[in-house]
mmCIF file of C-alpha atoms and ligand atoms in Angstrom:
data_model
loop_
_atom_site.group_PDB
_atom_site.id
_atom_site.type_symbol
_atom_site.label_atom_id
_atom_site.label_comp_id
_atom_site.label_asym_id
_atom_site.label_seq_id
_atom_site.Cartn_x
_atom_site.Cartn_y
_atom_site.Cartn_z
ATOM 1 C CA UNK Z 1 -7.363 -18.612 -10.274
ATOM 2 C CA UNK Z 2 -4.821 -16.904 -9.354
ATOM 3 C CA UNK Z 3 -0.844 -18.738 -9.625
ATOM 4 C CA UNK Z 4 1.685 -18.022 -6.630
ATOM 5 C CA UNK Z 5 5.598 -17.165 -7.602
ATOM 6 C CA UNK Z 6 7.900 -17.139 -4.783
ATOM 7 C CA UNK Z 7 11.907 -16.375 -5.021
ATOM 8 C CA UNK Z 8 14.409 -15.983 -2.704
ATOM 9 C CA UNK Z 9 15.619 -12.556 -3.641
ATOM 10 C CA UNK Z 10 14.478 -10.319 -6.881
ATOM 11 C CA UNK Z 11 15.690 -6.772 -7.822
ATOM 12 C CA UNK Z 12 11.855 -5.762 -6.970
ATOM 13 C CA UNK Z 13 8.468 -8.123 -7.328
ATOM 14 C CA UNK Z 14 7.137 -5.409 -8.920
ATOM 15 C CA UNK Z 15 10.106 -5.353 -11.681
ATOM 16 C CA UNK Z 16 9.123 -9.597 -11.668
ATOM 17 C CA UNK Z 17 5.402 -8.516 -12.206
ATOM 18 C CA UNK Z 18 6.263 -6.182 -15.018
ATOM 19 C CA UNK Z 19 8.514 -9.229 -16.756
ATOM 20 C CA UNK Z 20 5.567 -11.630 -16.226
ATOM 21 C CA UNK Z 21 2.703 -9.471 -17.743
ATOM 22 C CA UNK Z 22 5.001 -8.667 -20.682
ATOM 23 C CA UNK Z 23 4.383 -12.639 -21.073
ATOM 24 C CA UNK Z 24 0.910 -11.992 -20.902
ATOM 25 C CA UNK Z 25 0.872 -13.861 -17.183
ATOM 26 C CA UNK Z 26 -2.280 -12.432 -15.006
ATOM 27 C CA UNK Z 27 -3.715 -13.039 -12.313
ATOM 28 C CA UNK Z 28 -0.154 -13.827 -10.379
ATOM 29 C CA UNK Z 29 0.801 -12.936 -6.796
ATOM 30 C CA UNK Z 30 4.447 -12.523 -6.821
ATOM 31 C CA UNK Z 31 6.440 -12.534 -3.073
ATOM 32 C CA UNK Z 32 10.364 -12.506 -2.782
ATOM 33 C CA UNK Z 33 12.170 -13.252 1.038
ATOM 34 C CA UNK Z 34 14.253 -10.455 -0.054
ATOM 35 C CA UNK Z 35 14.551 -7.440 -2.213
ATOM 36 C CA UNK Z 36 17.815 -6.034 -3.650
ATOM 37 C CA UNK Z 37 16.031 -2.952 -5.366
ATOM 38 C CA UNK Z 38 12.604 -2.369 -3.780
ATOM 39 C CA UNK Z 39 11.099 0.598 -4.436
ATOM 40 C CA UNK Z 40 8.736 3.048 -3.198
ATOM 41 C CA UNK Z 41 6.808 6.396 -4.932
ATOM 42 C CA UNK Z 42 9.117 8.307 -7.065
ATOM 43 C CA UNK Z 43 11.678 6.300 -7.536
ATOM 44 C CA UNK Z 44 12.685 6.254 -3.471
ATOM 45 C CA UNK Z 45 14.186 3.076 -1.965
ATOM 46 C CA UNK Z 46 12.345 0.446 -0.349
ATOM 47 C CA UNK Z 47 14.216 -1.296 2.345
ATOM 48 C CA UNK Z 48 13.501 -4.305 2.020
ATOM 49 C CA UNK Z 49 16.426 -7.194 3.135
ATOM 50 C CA UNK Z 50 14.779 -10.904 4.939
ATOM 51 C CA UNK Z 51 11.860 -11.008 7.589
ATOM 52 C CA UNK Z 52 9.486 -8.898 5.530
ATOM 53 C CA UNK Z 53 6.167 -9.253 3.101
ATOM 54 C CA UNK Z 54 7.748 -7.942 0.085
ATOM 55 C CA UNK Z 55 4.543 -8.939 -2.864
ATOM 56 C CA UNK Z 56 3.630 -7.526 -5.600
ATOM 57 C CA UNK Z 57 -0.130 -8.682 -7.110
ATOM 58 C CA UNK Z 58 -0.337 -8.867 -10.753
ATOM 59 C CA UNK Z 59 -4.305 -7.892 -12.340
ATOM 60 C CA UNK Z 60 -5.520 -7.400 -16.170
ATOM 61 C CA UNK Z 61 -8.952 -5.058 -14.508
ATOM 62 C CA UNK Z 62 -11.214 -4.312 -17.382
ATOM 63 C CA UNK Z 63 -11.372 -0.593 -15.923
ATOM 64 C CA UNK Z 64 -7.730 0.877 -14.897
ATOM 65 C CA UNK Z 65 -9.372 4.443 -14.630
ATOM 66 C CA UNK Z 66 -10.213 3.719 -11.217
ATOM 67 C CA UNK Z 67 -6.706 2.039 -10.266
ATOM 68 C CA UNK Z 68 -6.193 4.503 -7.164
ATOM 69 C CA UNK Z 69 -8.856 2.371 -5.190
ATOM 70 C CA UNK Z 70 -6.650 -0.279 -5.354
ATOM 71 C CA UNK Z 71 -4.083 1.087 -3.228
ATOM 72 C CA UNK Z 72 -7.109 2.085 -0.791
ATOM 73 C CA UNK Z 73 -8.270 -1.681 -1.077
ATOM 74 C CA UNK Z 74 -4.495 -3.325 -0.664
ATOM 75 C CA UNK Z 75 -4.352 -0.392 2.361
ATOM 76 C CA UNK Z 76 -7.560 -1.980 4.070
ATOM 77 C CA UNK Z 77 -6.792 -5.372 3.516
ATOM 78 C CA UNK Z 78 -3.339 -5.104 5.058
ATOM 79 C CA UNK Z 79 -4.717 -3.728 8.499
ATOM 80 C CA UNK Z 80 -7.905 -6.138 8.308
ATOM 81 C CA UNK Z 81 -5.325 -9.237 8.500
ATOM 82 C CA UNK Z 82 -2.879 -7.694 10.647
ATOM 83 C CA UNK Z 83 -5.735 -6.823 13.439
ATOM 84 C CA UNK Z 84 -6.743 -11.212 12.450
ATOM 85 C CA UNK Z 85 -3.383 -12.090 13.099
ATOM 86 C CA UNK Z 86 -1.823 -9.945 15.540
ATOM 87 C CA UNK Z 87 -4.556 -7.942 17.520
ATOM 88 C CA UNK Z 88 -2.689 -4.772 16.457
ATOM 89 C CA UNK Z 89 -4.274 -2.280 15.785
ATOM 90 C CA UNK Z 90 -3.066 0.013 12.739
ATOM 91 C CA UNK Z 91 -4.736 2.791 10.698
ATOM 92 C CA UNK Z 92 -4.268 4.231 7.639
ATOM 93 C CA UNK Z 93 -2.441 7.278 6.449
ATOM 94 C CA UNK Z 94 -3.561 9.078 3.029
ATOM 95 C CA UNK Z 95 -2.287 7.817 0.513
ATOM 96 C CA UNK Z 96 -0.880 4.557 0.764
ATOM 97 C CA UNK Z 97 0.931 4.157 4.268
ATOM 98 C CA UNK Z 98 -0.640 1.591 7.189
ATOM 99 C CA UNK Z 99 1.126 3.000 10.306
ATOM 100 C CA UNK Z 100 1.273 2.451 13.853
ATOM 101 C CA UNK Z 101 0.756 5.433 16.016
ATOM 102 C CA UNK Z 102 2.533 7.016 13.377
ATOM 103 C CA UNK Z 103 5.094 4.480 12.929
ATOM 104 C CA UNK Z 104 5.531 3.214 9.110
ATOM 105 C CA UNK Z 105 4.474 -0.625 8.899
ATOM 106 C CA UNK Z 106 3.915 -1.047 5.683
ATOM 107 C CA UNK Z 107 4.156 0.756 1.725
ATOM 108 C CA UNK Z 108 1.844 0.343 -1.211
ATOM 109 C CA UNK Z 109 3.035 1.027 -4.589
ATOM 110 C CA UNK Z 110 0.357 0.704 -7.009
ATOM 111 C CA UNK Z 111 1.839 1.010 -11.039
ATOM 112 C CA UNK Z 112 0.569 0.458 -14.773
ATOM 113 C CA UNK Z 113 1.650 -1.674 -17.515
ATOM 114 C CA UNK Z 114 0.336 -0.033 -20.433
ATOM 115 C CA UNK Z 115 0.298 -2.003 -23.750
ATOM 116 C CA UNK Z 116 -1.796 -3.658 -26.296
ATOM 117 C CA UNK Z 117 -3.181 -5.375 -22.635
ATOM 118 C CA UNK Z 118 -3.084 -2.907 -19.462
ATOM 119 C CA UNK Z 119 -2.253 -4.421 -16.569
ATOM 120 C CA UNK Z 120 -1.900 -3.098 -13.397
ATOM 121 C CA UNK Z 121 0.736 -4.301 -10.128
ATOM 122 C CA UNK Z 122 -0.373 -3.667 -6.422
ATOM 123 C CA UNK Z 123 2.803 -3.745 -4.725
ATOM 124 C CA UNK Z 124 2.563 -4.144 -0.820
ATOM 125 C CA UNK Z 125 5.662 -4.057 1.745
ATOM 126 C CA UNK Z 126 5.301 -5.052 5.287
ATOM 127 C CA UNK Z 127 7.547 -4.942 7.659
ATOM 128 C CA UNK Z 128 7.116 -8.060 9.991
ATOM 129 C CA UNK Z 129 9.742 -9.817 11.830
ATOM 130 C CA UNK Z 130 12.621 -7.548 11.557
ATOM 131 C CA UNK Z 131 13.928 -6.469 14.933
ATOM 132 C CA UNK Z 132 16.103 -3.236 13.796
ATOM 133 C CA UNK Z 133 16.569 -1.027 10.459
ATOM 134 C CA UNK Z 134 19.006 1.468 8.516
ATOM 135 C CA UNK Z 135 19.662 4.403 10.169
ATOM 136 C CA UNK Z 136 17.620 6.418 7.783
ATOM 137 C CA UNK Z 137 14.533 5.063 8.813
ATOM 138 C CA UNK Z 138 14.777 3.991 12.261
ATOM 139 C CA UNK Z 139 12.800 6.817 14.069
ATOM 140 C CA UNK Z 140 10.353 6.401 11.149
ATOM 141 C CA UNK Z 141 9.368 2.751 10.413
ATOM 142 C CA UNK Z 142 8.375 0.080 12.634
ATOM 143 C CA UNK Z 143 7.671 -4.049 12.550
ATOM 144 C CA UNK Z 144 4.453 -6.135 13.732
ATOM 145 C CA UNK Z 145 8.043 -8.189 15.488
ATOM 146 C CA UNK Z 146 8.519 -4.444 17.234
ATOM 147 C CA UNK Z 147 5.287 -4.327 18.620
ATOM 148 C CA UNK Z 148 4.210 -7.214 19.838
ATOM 149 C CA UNK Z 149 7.404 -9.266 20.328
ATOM 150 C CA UNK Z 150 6.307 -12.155 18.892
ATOM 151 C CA UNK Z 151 7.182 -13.322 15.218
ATOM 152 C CA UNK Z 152 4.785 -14.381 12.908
ATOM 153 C CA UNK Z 153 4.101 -16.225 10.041
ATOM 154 C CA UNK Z 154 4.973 -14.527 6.646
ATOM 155 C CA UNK Z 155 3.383 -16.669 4.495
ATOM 156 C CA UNK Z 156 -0.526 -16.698 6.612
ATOM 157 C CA UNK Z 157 -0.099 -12.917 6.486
ATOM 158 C CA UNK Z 158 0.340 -12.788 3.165
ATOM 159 C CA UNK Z 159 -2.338 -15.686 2.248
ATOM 160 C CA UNK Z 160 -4.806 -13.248 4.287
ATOM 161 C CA UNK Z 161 -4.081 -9.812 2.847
ATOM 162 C CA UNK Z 162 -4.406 -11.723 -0.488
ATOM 163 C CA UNK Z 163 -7.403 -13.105 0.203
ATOM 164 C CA UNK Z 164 -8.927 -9.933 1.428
ATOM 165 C CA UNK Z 165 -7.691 -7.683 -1.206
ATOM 166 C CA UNK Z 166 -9.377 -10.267 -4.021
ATOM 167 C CA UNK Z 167 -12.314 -10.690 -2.360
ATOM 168 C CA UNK Z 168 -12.692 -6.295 -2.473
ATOM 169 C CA UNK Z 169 -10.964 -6.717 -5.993
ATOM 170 C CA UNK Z 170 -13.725 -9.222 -7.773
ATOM 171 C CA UNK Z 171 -16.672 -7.744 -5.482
ATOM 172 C CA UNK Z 172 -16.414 -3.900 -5.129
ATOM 173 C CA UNK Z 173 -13.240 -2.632 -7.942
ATOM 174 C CA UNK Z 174 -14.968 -5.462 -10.758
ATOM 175 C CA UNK Z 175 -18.416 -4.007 -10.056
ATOM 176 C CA UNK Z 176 -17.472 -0.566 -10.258
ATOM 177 C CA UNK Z 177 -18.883 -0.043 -6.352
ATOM 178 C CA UNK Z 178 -16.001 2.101 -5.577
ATOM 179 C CA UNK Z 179 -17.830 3.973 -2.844
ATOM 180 C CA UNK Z 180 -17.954 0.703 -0.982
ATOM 181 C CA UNK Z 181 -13.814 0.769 -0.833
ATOM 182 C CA UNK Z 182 -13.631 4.203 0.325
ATOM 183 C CA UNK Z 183 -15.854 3.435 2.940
ATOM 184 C CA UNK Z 184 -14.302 0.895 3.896
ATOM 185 C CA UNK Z 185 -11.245 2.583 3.937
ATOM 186 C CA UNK Z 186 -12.279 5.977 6.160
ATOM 187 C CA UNK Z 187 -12.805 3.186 8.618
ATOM 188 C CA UNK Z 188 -9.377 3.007 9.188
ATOM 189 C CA UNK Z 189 -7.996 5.896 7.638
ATOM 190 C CA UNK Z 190 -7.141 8.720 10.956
ATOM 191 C CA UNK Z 191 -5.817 11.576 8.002
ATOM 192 C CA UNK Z 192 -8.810 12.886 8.194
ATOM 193 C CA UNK Z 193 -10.479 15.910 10.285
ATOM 194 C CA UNK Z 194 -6.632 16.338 11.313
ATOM 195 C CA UNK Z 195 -4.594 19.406 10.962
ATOM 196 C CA UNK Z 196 -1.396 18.207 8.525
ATOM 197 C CA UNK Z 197 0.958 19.566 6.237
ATOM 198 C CA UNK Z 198 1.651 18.578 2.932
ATOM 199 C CA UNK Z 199 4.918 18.057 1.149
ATOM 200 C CA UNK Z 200 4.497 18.109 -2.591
ATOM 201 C CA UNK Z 201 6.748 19.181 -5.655
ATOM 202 C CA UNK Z 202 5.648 22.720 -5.465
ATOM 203 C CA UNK Z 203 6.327 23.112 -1.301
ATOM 204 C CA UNK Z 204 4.580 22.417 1.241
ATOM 205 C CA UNK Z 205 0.631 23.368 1.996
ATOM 206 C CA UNK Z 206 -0.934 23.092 5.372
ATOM 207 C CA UNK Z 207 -4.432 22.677 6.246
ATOM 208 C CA UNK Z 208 -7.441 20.136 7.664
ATOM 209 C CA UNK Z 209 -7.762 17.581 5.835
ATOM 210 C CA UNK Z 210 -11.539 17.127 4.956
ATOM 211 C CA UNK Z 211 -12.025 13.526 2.962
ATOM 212 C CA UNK Z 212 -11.363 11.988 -0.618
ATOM 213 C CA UNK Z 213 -12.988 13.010 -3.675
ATOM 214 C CA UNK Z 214 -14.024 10.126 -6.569
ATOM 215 C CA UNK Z 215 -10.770 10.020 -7.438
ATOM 216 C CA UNK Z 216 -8.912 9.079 -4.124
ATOM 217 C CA UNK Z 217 -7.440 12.591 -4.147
ATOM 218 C CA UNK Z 218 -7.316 14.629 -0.658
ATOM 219 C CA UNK Z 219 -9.932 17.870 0.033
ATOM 220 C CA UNK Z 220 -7.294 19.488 1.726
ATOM 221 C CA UNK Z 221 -8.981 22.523 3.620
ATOM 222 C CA UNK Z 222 -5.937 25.346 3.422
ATOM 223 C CA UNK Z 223 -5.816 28.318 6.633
ATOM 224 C CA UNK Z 224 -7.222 30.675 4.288
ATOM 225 C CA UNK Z 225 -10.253 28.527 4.196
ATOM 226 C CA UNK Z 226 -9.765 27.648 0.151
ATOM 227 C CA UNK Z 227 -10.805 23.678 0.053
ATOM 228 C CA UNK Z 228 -7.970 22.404 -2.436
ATOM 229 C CA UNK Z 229 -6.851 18.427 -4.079
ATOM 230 C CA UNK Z 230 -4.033 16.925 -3.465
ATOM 231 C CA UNK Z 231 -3.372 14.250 -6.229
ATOM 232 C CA UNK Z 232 -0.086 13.338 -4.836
ATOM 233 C CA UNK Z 233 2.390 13.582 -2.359
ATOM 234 C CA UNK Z 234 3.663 12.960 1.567
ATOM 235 C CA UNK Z 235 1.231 14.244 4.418
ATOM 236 C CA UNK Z 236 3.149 15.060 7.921
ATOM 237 C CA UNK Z 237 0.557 14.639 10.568
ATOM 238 C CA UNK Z 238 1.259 15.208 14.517
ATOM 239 C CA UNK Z 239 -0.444 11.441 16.511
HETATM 240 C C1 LIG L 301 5.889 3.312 -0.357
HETATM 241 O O1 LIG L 301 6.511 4.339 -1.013
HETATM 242 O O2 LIG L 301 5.555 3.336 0.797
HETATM 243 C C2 LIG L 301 5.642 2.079 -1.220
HETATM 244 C C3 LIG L 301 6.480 0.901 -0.813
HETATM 245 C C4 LIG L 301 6.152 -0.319 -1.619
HETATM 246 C C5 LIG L 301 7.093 -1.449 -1.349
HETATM 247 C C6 LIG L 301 6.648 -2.727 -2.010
HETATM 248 S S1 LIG L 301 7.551 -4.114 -1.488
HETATM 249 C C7 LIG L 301 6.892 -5.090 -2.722
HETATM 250 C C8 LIG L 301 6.889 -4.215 -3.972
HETATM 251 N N1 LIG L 301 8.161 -4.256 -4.627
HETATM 252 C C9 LIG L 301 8.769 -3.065 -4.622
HETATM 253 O O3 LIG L 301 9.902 -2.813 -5.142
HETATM 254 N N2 LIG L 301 7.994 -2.143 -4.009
HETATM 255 C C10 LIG L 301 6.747 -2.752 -3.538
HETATM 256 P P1 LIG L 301 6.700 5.797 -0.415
HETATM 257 O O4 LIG L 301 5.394 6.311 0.114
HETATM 258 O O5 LIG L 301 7.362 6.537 -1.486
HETATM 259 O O6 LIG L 301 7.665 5.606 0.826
HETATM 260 C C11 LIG L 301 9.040 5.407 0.682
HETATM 261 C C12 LIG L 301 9.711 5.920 1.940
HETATM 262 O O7 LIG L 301 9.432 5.036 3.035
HETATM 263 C C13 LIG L 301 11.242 5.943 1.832
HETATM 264 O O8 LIG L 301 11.668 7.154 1.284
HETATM 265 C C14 LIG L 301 11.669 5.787 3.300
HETATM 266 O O9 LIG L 301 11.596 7.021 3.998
HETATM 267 C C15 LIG L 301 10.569 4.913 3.884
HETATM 268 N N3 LIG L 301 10.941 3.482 3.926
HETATM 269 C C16 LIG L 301 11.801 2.792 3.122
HETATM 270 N N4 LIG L 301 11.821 1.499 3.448
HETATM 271 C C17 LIG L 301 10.963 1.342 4.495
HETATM 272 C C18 LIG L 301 10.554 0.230 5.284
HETATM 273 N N5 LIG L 301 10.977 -1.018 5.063
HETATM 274 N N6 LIG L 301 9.660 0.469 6.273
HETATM 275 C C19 LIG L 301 9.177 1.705 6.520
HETATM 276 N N7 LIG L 301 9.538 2.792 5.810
HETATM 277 C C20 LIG L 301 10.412 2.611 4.806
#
């Protein structure tokens, strides 16, 4: 069973998630209207004021070795119920971004709680009804509200991606059938076969992208024809 927390406005769910498994609380879905300090990888801001899906999905997994597949999982689930929903079609760019013909739609953010109990928090943020953003990420990020025109329900979309994301949780990330998630997930995913640059801590590597290894990571197939991972970072790629 899995308990439902909803606020008005938080700093971040995931900082709510965090408080609640320090309580030893599992099993919680955690969704705020609005978020005063959403976050993103690294530390980067998350806009995230009204007329989003701002959740954060709290789990005790036996295995947290594996914990990449969730974001692949939260990834597929979020384009499964948006194409339910909406129609839209969206797709998936490696690591964690669901996009719109290259538009940003939606964040995951997947963290650990280590302690005497490890849990882990699969953040999700979807832009939905919101008819403008900041200037910083207008030309980047878009809304299901952009799209189509039409505003939709925040609470059915996040009942579905829930829903979906469990049922891949308890059948395929319980059972250890990980290869069932990432195929799943190269369904959707359009990174790869594509010519992209990558922006990492070290500079920035260009190359073909050529699939995932076992642990999420990117084959990244450099000019020099050297097939390299990429464990981290932002991909650039031309739609
Ligand atoms: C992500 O990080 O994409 C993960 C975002 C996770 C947000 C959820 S909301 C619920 C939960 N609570 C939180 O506090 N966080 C999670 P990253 O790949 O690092 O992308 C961050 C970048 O996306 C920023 O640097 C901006 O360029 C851009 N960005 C910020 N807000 C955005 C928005 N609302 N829509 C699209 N792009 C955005």
């Amino acid at each position: 069973m899995y308990k439902i927390y909803h606020f008005k406005s938080l700093t971040s769910t995931q900082d709510k998630a965090r408080e609640l498994a320090k309580k030893g609380v599992d099993n919680a879905i955690i969704l705020a209207d609005m978020q005063t300090k959403g976050r993103g990888r690294f530390q980067r801001k998350w806009h995230s004021d009204k007329d989003g899906l701002w959740m954060s999905i709290l789990l005790k997994p036996k295995n947290i070795q594996n914990i990449q597949y969730l974001t692949f999982a939260a990834a597929v689930s979020v384009v499964k119920s948006i194409k339910k929903i909406t129609k839209i079609n969206t797709n998936i760019k490696w690591p964690n971004d669901v996009h719109h013909k290259g538009k940003k739609l939606c964040g995951i953010l997947t963290e650990n709680v280590f302690g005497k109990e490890n849990y882990v928090i699969v953040g999700i943020g979807l832009n939905v009804n919101q008819n403008k953003f900041p200037s910083d990420i207008r030309n980047i990020a878009t809304s299901i509200k952009i799209i189509n025109n039409k505003k939709i329900s925040i609470k059915d979309l996040a009942n579905n991606i829930t829903d979906e994301f469990l049922k891949t949780y308890e059948n395929h990330y319980n059972k250890n059938q990980l290869n069932n998630i990432t195929k799943e997930w190269k369904k959707y995913c359009d990174t790869i076969g594509k010519k992209i640059s990558v922006v990492t801590k070290n500079g920035i590597l260009r190359g073909k992208a050529m699939g995932v290894d076992e642990n999420c990571s990117l084959l990244l197939k450099l000019d020099n024809g050297k097939i390299i991972k990429v464990i981290e970072g932002d991909i650039k790629v031309r739609y």
